[in-house]
């Protein structure tokens, strides 16, 4: 075939595919336009997950009647005038591509009015062809309606997921923008109901409450701004992070904004991970809203088709600022993190020097202990490997004889080669985890009815996830039914749940079903949540039968020596070590 220039109507559709992938990408572009127009109220309505209908209304600056057609022309924008402007972009949009791209694959109506105009003007465009332009009664601002997205693009339509999934993507997006712009009132509704709204009061905590629930919002810590050095006056980090008591099963509760733009950026995620080291267990994630503000020249936003990624001119500087600010906030508010460990096992050396720990942990401790955060020097982060779960082959435990319970937390037991101290919570976590995973894989879940149903409040995101994963949730043993607005009744829980608050476990499982949850199969993720909340706690008195049963169940585990988070389940005091300590040899 000869090489030919594609006709403009063809090329516009090809490029459109890059920007307009699914309803959420349409919503993203239109909401960004509303924010660029300085709107303080943005309301979004979608039907059929946005595939049939998307309507976005704002009270922003509007478009002058004479310019409305230009908004539909490719590469026409009011936000850049020359190439130099690309070097310092302070608006969310800048390419002038969104409206024409959307209009090329749907039927768009745009009604707009500037504050000083007498009336509004409306334009109807169907797959790029202008159908009509007439004046309209309208209040100041802009209303864009997008109907029948990809109607004539079956290949693209095929990639759309279920209504619930597409709705949930839109919702996640609106929630993020609400977190980034607490002064803007956001509303999102579907044909069924309103699914999210933020008050627009300017108070981030109120937005967090709307997005993640009141309890989480109340616990959040303000990121202290003072912690940055003076030389970084041009770089600021603000927002809120959760204390270590507010942990989640996945990363989706972490949001990063750079100059008001929601971004995916590995360095920022990593900076927060580092800041939380020692505060959270392996595979648990914080709730965090992190705003980075820096000079527009120091960040390149023109690197990704959907503008979702950014590149920093000095990545280390941004990384350091985020990590320091988050770390300082955490250490200021919780000087004694829950995971504080004695440093003793680290100092262990084979020769048994004076510094050798009393309790050698070999061969069962396969992981290094969590670093101990030091309140005075939050910057010095020991470069340690966090808890790891090495793919160890099944390591059989000897048969253990239980001696008794120590501090209602540890089980003392005797084996063929000395003594063992078992952490009852960690050990039970391992047992529950392996059992749940096995049950899930063989689809033999047992449910256990609760004497009284427990009511649980879900945040909008969790509600969406419940809609999507209802069957899986039932499969793992949860009996749940809707009760009131955002409220559900939990009637049964997985039989493996010995303790813990059923509502909390249910919410955690939902979170673990979120796409951002990692790469494990959902069985694995559900098992983590159930084990984490369902295992018996430290401080609980156990009968001798219970202890023997626990030791026996641990013997049967594939990886008995660590809990699912990688902490040791037990320490071993070998006969030879005992002999050495007592000077017997
Ligand atoms: P870009 O945002 O990159 O400039 P768009 O195609 O998204 O490109 O929009 C084109 C132009 O239309 C914008 O530059 C802006 O002037 C105008 N516009 C779009 N949406 C709105 C809105 N909601 N309020 C005011 N002006 C708008
Ligand atoms: Mg735009």
XYZ file of C-alpha atoms and ligand atoms in Angstrom:
613
model
C 0.000 0.000 0.000
C 1.391 3.418 -0.883
C 2.190 5.810 1.876
C -0.550 8.446 2.076
C -1.484 11.244 4.312
C -4.540 10.300 6.324
C -7.564 12.483 5.888
C -8.041 14.832 8.867
C -11.231 13.095 10.025
C -9.282 9.841 10.237
C -6.238 11.189 11.989
C -8.326 13.013 14.531
C -9.983 9.777 15.520
C -6.731 7.891 15.823
C -5.253 10.444 18.159
C -8.509 10.683 20.030
C -8.058 7.127 21.151
C -5.023 8.201 23.087
C -6.798 10.724 25.216
C -10.241 9.202 25.344
C -9.893 5.676 26.531
C -12.948 5.295 28.712
C -15.608 7.372 30.461
C -13.252 8.236 33.307
C -10.805 9.817 30.866
C -13.592 12.023 29.490
C -14.565 13.041 33.003
C -10.945 13.761 33.858
C -10.447 16.117 30.921
C -13.717 17.938 31.521
C -13.193 18.325 35.260
C -9.713 19.673 34.586
C -11.243 22.214 32.225
C -13.686 23.270 34.944
C -10.865 23.651 37.453
C -8.814 25.643 34.952
C -11.887 27.884 34.567
C -11.693 28.563 38.353
C -14.990 26.886 39.090
C -15.950 26.508 42.752
C -18.768 24.067 42.056
C -18.476 21.091 39.755
C -21.238 18.565 39.447
C -20.931 15.386 37.465
C -23.686 13.042 36.405
C -23.144 9.768 34.591
C -25.393 7.040 33.252
C -24.408 3.485 32.414
C -20.988 4.122 33.888
C -20.611 7.114 31.570
C -20.865 5.145 28.330
C -24.363 6.504 27.634
C -24.238 9.872 29.291
C -21.794 12.190 31.047
C -22.746 15.685 32.101
C -20.398 18.093 33.804
C -21.647 21.459 34.993
C -19.435 24.154 36.484
C -19.725 27.770 37.590
C -16.413 28.799 36.077
C -15.476 31.610 33.730
C -17.322 30.229 30.690
C -16.357 30.634 27.047
C -17.097 33.780 25.045
C -19.822 33.182 22.443
C -17.457 33.986 19.590
C -14.862 31.409 20.698
C -17.025 28.417 21.302
C -16.238 26.777 17.947
C -12.504 27.134 18.575
C -12.832 24.996 21.655
C -13.730 22.149 19.286
C -10.690 22.644 17.084
C -7.588 20.553 17.652
C -4.637 22.285 19.184
C -6.651 25.331 20.072
C -6.323 26.368 23.644
C -6.563 29.499 25.712
C -3.872 28.261 28.050
C -0.675 28.471 26.009
C 0.433 31.050 23.528
C 3.854 29.888 22.412
C 6.246 27.008 22.828
C 8.020 28.763 25.709
C 4.852 28.482 27.761
C 5.283 24.710 27.655
C 8.247 25.186 29.971
C 6.114 26.458 32.814
C 2.607 25.121 32.723
C 0.399 26.251 35.543
C -2.935 25.000 34.196
C -4.150 21.416 34.124
C -4.877 21.483 30.375
C -2.549 22.857 27.741
C -2.784 20.790 24.568
C -6.140 21.920 23.258
C -6.943 18.322 22.399
C -9.509 17.154 24.884
C -12.739 18.655 23.604
C -12.098 17.864 19.923
C -10.983 14.331 20.808
C -14.082 13.700 22.875
C -16.319 15.274 20.227
C -14.814 12.979 17.596
C -16.088 9.839 19.317
C -19.418 10.903 20.793
C -22.205 13.410 20.625
C -21.303 16.518 22.589
C -23.382 19.479 23.597
C -21.681 22.448 25.210
C -23.657 25.284 26.778
C -21.652 28.126 28.210
C -22.024 31.665 29.452
C -19.429 34.151 30.627
C -20.398 36.177 33.727
C -20.918 39.406 31.745
C -22.861 37.898 28.824
C -26.633 38.448 28.613
C -27.367 34.847 27.788
C -25.604 31.606 27.101
C -24.797 29.892 23.846
C -25.027 26.206 23.008
C -23.291 24.090 20.392
C -24.231 20.540 19.386
C -21.552 18.416 17.759
C -21.931 14.830 16.575
C -18.719 12.918 15.949
C -16.989 16.115 14.969
C -19.773 17.629 12.852
C -21.452 20.776 14.144
C -25.228 20.218 14.177
C -26.424 23.486 15.637
C -25.446 26.636 17.452
C -28.069 28.670 19.244
C -28.439 30.940 22.203
C -29.555 29.367 25.424
C -30.785 30.481 28.799
C -27.983 29.545 31.174
C -26.335 30.619 34.362
C -22.678 31.647 34.200
C -20.410 28.687 33.716
C -20.213 25.732 31.372
C -22.218 22.542 30.969
C -20.771 19.821 28.766
C -22.888 16.774 27.952
C -21.335 13.754 26.273
C -23.714 11.118 24.927
C -23.117 7.700 23.421
C -19.404 7.482 23.845
C -17.802 5.237 21.178
C -21.225 4.544 19.624
C -19.577 3.989 16.255
C -16.362 2.572 17.628
C -17.173 -1.018 18.558
C -13.523 -1.917 19.078
C -13.151 0.768 21.705
C -16.512 0.092 23.244
C -15.518 -3.511 23.657
C -12.806 -2.458 26.082
C -15.242 -0.867 28.450
C -15.890 -2.902 31.551
C -19.133 -3.284 33.459
C -21.163 -0.262 34.458
C -20.126 -0.761 38.078
C -16.430 -0.816 37.199
C -16.574 2.239 34.961
C -18.608 4.072 37.596
C -16.074 3.186 40.202
C -13.250 4.602 38.075
C -15.095 7.857 37.633
C -15.772 7.953 41.297
C -12.190 7.337 42.257
C -11.190 10.186 39.972
C -13.713 12.670 41.372
C -12.698 11.732 44.887
C -9.065 12.508 44.075
C -9.859 15.878 42.624
C -12.021 16.675 45.641
C -9.046 15.842 47.861
C -6.802 18.078 45.790
C -9.275 20.974 45.783
C -11.038 21.153 49.160
C -12.437 24.593 48.298
C -14.318 23.257 45.320
C -17.684 21.623 45.877
C -17.820 18.362 43.942
C -20.857 16.231 43.350
C -21.125 12.952 41.527
C -24.353 11.115 40.829
C -25.461 8.213 38.705
C -28.923 7.356 37.427
C -29.455 5.587 40.736
C -28.218 8.024 43.370
C -25.652 10.547 44.456
C -22.441 8.622 45.036
C -20.127 11.302 46.305
C -20.143 14.910 47.355
C -17.644 17.172 49.029
C -18.635 20.298 50.944
C -16.239 22.739 49.260
C -15.472 24.328 52.615
C -11.727 24.429 52.075
C -11.165 21.927 54.884
C -9.299 18.854 53.673
C -10.407 16.855 56.698
C -14.030 17.272 55.615
C -13.229 15.948 52.156
C -11.401 12.985 53.679
C -14.474 12.337 55.791
C -16.673 12.335 52.691
C -14.269 10.082 50.835
C -12.987 7.692 53.486
C -15.334 8.089 56.453
C -15.413 10.161 59.618
C -13.263 7.858 61.722
C -10.370 7.992 59.293
C -10.746 11.735 58.858
C -10.561 12.353 62.588
C -7.367 10.371 62.915
C -5.508 12.082 60.068
C -2.422 14.142 60.854
C -1.673 17.484 59.264
C 1.583 17.451 57.354
C 3.733 19.919 59.193
C 5.114 22.442 56.765
C 7.907 23.787 58.974
C 10.065 20.757 58.512
C 11.456 21.928 55.191
C 14.750 23.714 55.033
C 14.874 27.336 54.087
C 16.571 26.731 50.793
C 13.450 24.864 49.762
C 11.227 27.870 50.134
C 10.076 27.276 46.572
C 9.029 23.743 47.316
C 6.254 22.959 49.722
C 4.564 19.785 50.846
C 1.133 19.865 52.435
C -1.820 17.594 53.015
C -2.585 14.900 55.544
C -1.340 11.438 56.405
C -2.800 8.732 58.600
C -1.099 7.543 61.782
C 0.074 3.949 61.833
C -3.204 2.888 63.438
C -5.006 3.769 60.209
C -3.579 1.265 57.777
C -5.099 -0.187 54.655
C -4.799 -3.300 52.567
C -3.736 -1.472 49.415
C -2.151 1.615 47.959
C -5.325 3.179 46.676
C -5.702 5.414 49.719
C -2.544 7.288 48.798
C -3.000 10.298 46.527
C -0.341 12.574 45.149
C -0.883 15.974 43.641
C 1.730 18.114 42.002
C 0.649 21.728 41.617
C -2.952 20.577 41.858
C -2.613 17.773 39.350
C -3.324 14.199 40.405
C -0.277 12.206 39.354
C 1.181 8.756 39.424
C 4.806 9.044 40.340
C 6.976 6.247 41.615
C 9.342 8.529 43.447
C 6.543 10.105 45.458
C 5.077 6.727 46.356
C 8.486 5.485 47.350
C 9.151 8.562 49.466
C 5.996 7.885 51.464
C 6.840 4.182 51.761
C 10.205 5.149 53.187
C 8.676 7.597 55.617
C 6.379 4.881 56.961
C 9.129 2.331 57.417
C 8.836 0.828 60.841
C 5.409 2.371 61.309
C 3.459 -0.085 59.201
C 3.688 -3.776 58.689
C 4.735 -5.262 55.414
C 1.866 -5.179 52.911
C -0.067 -2.594 54.851
C -0.416 0.876 53.367
C -1.172 4.308 54.712
C -3.918 6.774 53.977
C -2.168 9.826 52.578
C -3.024 12.996 50.700
C 0.183 14.641 49.625
C 0.296 17.964 47.792
C 3.593 19.047 46.323
C 3.835 22.641 45.198
C 6.818 23.811 43.266
C 7.688 26.263 40.572
C 6.104 25.170 37.253
C 9.556 25.348 35.656
C 10.733 22.566 37.928
C 8.232 20.024 36.733
C 7.521 18.696 33.249
C 3.890 17.717 32.813
C 4.129 17.156 29.092
C 5.372 13.573 29.233
C 2.234 11.437 29.211
C -0.786 11.344 26.862
C -3.234 11.567 29.754
C -0.976 13.971 31.661
C -1.033 11.500 34.537
C 2.719 11.386 34.977
C 5.168 14.150 35.634
C 8.909 14.466 35.607
C 10.743 16.533 38.176
C 13.791 18.535 37.274
C 15.315 17.622 40.635
C 13.665 14.437 41.682
C 15.869 13.905 44.727
C 14.934 17.241 46.153
C 11.221 16.501 45.853
C 11.708 12.975 47.148
C 13.621 14.230 50.175
C 11.076 16.913 50.956
C 8.140 14.500 50.861
C 9.896 11.830 52.848
C 11.098 14.261 55.499
C 7.770 15.990 55.909
C 5.818 12.775 56.232
C 8.394 11.197 58.524
C 8.518 14.244 60.780
C 4.748 14.309 61.056
C 4.662 10.646 62.002
C 7.426 10.818 64.580
C 5.964 13.991 66.099
C 2.623 12.344 66.604
C 3.505 8.807 67.511
C 6.925 8.663 69.134
C 6.484 4.967 69.930
C 5.401 3.199 66.776
C 3.472 -0.002 67.254
C 6.088 -2.095 65.536
C 8.977 -1.055 67.767
C 11.381 -3.956 68.073
C 14.345 -4.568 70.209
C 17.482 -4.186 68.142
C 19.013 -7.221 69.767
C 18.622 -9.846 67.021
C 20.534 -7.605 64.633
C 23.586 -7.507 66.851
C 23.833 -11.235 66.865
C 27.119 -12.607 65.681
C 28.136 -16.188 65.215
C 31.067 -15.923 67.608
C 28.853 -14.969 70.512
C 30.543 -11.745 71.559
C 29.476 -9.708 74.573
C 26.862 -8.028 72.399
C 25.281 -11.254 71.337
C 21.599 -11.365 72.051
C 20.338 -13.610 74.696
C 17.783 -15.061 72.309
C 19.375 -16.197 69.110
C 16.687 -16.399 66.511
C 18.234 -18.774 64.023
C 17.152 -20.846 62.266
C 13.575 -19.685 62.396
C 13.780 -15.928 62.017
C 14.051 -15.646 58.257
C 13.567 -11.901 58.209
C 15.289 -8.868 59.599
C 13.480 -6.835 62.233
C 11.776 -3.563 61.431
C 14.006 -0.529 61.712
C 13.535 1.445 64.869
C 12.489 4.986 64.025
C 14.392 7.475 66.098
C 12.412 10.572 67.020
C 15.487 12.812 67.142
C 16.799 11.969 63.729
C 13.947 11.240 61.357
C 16.248 11.778 58.415
C 18.595 8.935 59.133
C 16.827 5.978 57.721
C 18.825 2.825 58.052
C 18.910 1.230 54.677
C 17.536 -2.089 55.741
C 15.537 -4.541 53.839
C 12.073 -4.495 55.325
C 10.339 -7.683 56.334
C 10.591 -10.107 53.521
C 8.932 -13.391 52.898
C 11.555 -15.398 51.103
C 10.189 -18.247 49.057
C 11.344 -20.817 51.545
C 10.570 -24.439 50.917
C 8.356 -26.072 53.470
C 10.329 -26.102 56.668
C 8.954 -28.709 58.974
C 8.538 -27.815 62.595
C 9.345 -30.496 65.128
C 6.561 -31.724 67.344
C 6.289 -29.317 70.238
C 5.185 -29.870 73.813
C 3.504 -26.824 75.278
C 4.792 -25.701 78.668
C 2.695 -22.645 79.361
C 1.843 -19.069 78.437
C 4.105 -16.107 79.095
C 2.540 -12.662 79.547
C -0.636 -13.875 77.823
C 1.269 -13.318 74.594
C 3.826 -16.049 74.076
C 3.571 -19.782 74.265
C 6.566 -21.528 75.767
C 7.143 -24.956 74.276
C 9.752 -27.655 74.288
C 11.045 -29.416 71.199
C 13.705 -32.061 70.521
C 16.394 -29.373 70.341
C 15.643 -26.924 73.121
C 12.986 -24.416 73.768
C 10.617 -22.360 71.630
C 8.745 -19.170 72.348
C 5.787 -18.742 70.015
C 4.134 -15.382 69.446
C 0.481 -16.400 69.648
C -0.851 -13.650 67.399
C 1.805 -13.988 64.702
C 1.485 -17.773 64.750
C -2.280 -17.688 64.511
C -2.059 -15.175 61.676
C 0.066 -17.632 59.741
C -2.369 -20.471 60.445
C -5.441 -18.468 59.450
C -3.700 -17.108 56.376
C -2.781 -20.528 55.002
C -6.170 -21.988 55.820
C -8.104 -19.148 54.208
C -5.933 -19.245 51.115
C -6.374 -22.978 50.767
C -10.143 -22.740 51.319
C -10.421 -19.969 48.773
C -8.478 -21.891 46.177
C -10.557 -24.977 46.627
C -13.727 -22.878 46.919
C -14.681 -24.560 50.158
C -15.332 -21.565 52.290
C -17.248 -21.985 55.461
C -19.318 -19.175 56.819
C -20.136 -18.619 60.429
C -23.337 -16.774 61.298
C -23.112 -13.937 63.758
C -25.518 -14.073 66.681
C -26.448 -10.492 65.962
C -25.847 -8.861 62.597
C -23.315 -6.038 62.713
C -23.994 -2.834 60.827
C -21.096 -1.364 58.919
C -20.696 1.910 57.110
C -18.865 1.853 53.793
C -17.206 4.758 52.086
C -18.279 5.418 48.489
C -15.309 3.583 47.048
C -15.935 0.518 49.188
C -19.574 0.583 48.174
C -18.541 0.487 44.537
C -16.138 -2.357 45.178
C -18.872 -4.260 46.956
C -21.089 -3.799 43.911
C -18.377 -5.184 41.668
C -17.164 -8.051 43.834
C -20.349 -9.121 45.577
C -19.988 -12.720 44.466
C -16.400 -13.124 45.573
C -17.222 -11.594 48.921
C -20.017 -14.080 49.424
C -17.673 -16.827 48.346
C -15.210 -16.157 51.146
C -18.020 -16.459 53.663
C -19.380 -12.967 54.141
C -23.157 -12.655 54.306
C -23.860 -8.982 53.727
C -27.009 -7.109 52.818
C -27.774 -3.433 52.203
C -29.381 -1.663 55.132
C -29.463 2.115 54.711
C -27.521 4.830 52.943
C -23.927 3.529 52.752
C -24.827 1.107 55.535
C -24.772 -2.668 55.330
C -25.530 -5.537 57.670
C -22.920 -8.245 58.099
C -24.743 -11.454 59.007
C -21.969 -13.987 58.633
C -18.185 -13.996 58.450
C -15.599 -16.521 57.267
C -15.373 -19.356 59.773
C -11.656 -18.643 60.205
C -12.349 -15.357 61.889
C -11.841 -16.101 65.556
C -11.735 -12.541 66.750
C -11.827 -9.047 65.450
C -14.514 -6.653 64.449
C -16.535 -8.103 61.550
C -17.234 -4.673 60.043
C -13.566 -3.781 60.036
C -12.612 -7.058 58.383
C -15.309 -6.617 55.775
C -14.070 -3.129 54.902
C -10.510 -4.346 54.728
C -11.453 -7.156 52.362
C -13.206 -4.661 50.118
C -10.110 -2.484 50.087
C -8.002 -5.489 49.265
C -10.165 -6.093 46.198
C -9.257 -2.711 44.778
C -7.161 -2.803 41.651
C -4.302 -1.040 43.335
C -3.967 -3.912 45.734
C -0.969 -5.641 44.293
C -0.382 -8.549 42.077
C -1.494 -11.405 44.226
C -4.645 -13.244 43.421
C -7.680 -11.965 45.265
C -7.665 -15.114 47.429
C -4.279 -14.145 48.725
C -5.302 -10.601 49.443
C -8.504 -11.640 51.171
C -6.496 -14.099 53.220
C -4.180 -11.315 54.391
C -7.093 -9.240 55.573
C -8.836 -12.088 57.320
C -5.630 -13.255 58.982
C -4.705 -9.753 60.027
C -7.999 -9.077 61.763
C -9.201 -12.538 62.572
C -6.229 -13.938 64.471
C -6.238 -14.110 68.246
C -4.635 -11.105 69.886
C -1.694 -10.790 72.192
C -2.924 -10.425 75.751
C -5.519 -13.144 75.474
C -5.358 -15.910 77.987
C -5.271 -19.339 76.343
C -6.058 -22.714 77.810
C -3.521 -25.493 77.536
C -5.698 -27.227 74.919
C -5.883 -24.037 72.862
C -2.123 -23.643 73.019
C -1.486 -27.244 72.002
C -3.961 -26.900 69.179
C -2.225 -23.740 67.990
C 1.203 -25.374 68.112
C -0.127 -28.364 66.216
C -1.770 -26.209 63.553
C 1.461 -24.260 63.175
C 3.364 -27.492 62.623
C 1.106 -28.159 59.656
C 1.763 -24.829 57.954
C 3.869 -24.595 54.827
C 5.841 -21.685 56.192
C 5.452 -21.907 59.936
C 8.314 -19.608 60.842
C 6.937 -16.244 59.762
C 3.557 -14.542 59.901
C 2.096 -13.388 56.549
C 3.702 -9.975 57.121
C 7.098 -11.597 57.529
C 7.506 -11.247 61.267
C 8.866 -14.294 63.074
C 6.219 -16.485 64.665
C 8.699 -17.940 67.124
C 12.195 -17.868 68.472
C 14.232 -20.933 69.157
C 16.584 -21.386 72.048
C 18.681 -24.375 71.050
C 20.057 -26.897 73.523
C 23.616 -25.968 72.624
C 22.888 -22.318 73.164
C 21.368 -23.038 76.551
C 24.422 -25.045 77.464
C 26.692 -22.222 76.370
C 24.747 -19.600 78.308
C 24.854 -21.672 81.464
C 28.551 -22.394 81.104
C 27.944 -26.093 80.659
C 30.346 -26.174 77.717
P -7.085 22.591 26.879
O -7.753 22.371 28.188
O -5.849 21.793 26.730
O -6.878 24.020 26.588
P -9.525 21.590 25.781
O -9.827 20.965 24.480
O -9.786 20.788 26.982
O -8.026 22.031 25.734
O -10.338 22.943 25.883
C -10.177 23.923 24.886
C -10.470 25.322 25.418
O -11.862 25.435 25.724
C -9.774 25.653 26.711
O -8.479 26.153 26.474
C -10.692 26.675 27.343
O -10.403 27.960 26.854
C -12.054 26.291 26.827
N -12.831 25.536 27.839
C -13.045 24.213 27.857
N -13.817 23.847 28.895
C -14.093 24.977 29.581
C -14.845 25.264 30.769
N -15.463 24.294 31.480
N -14.932 26.564 31.163
C -14.309 27.529 30.473
N -13.602 27.318 29.347
C -13.477 26.065 28.895
Mg -8.572 20.610 28.782
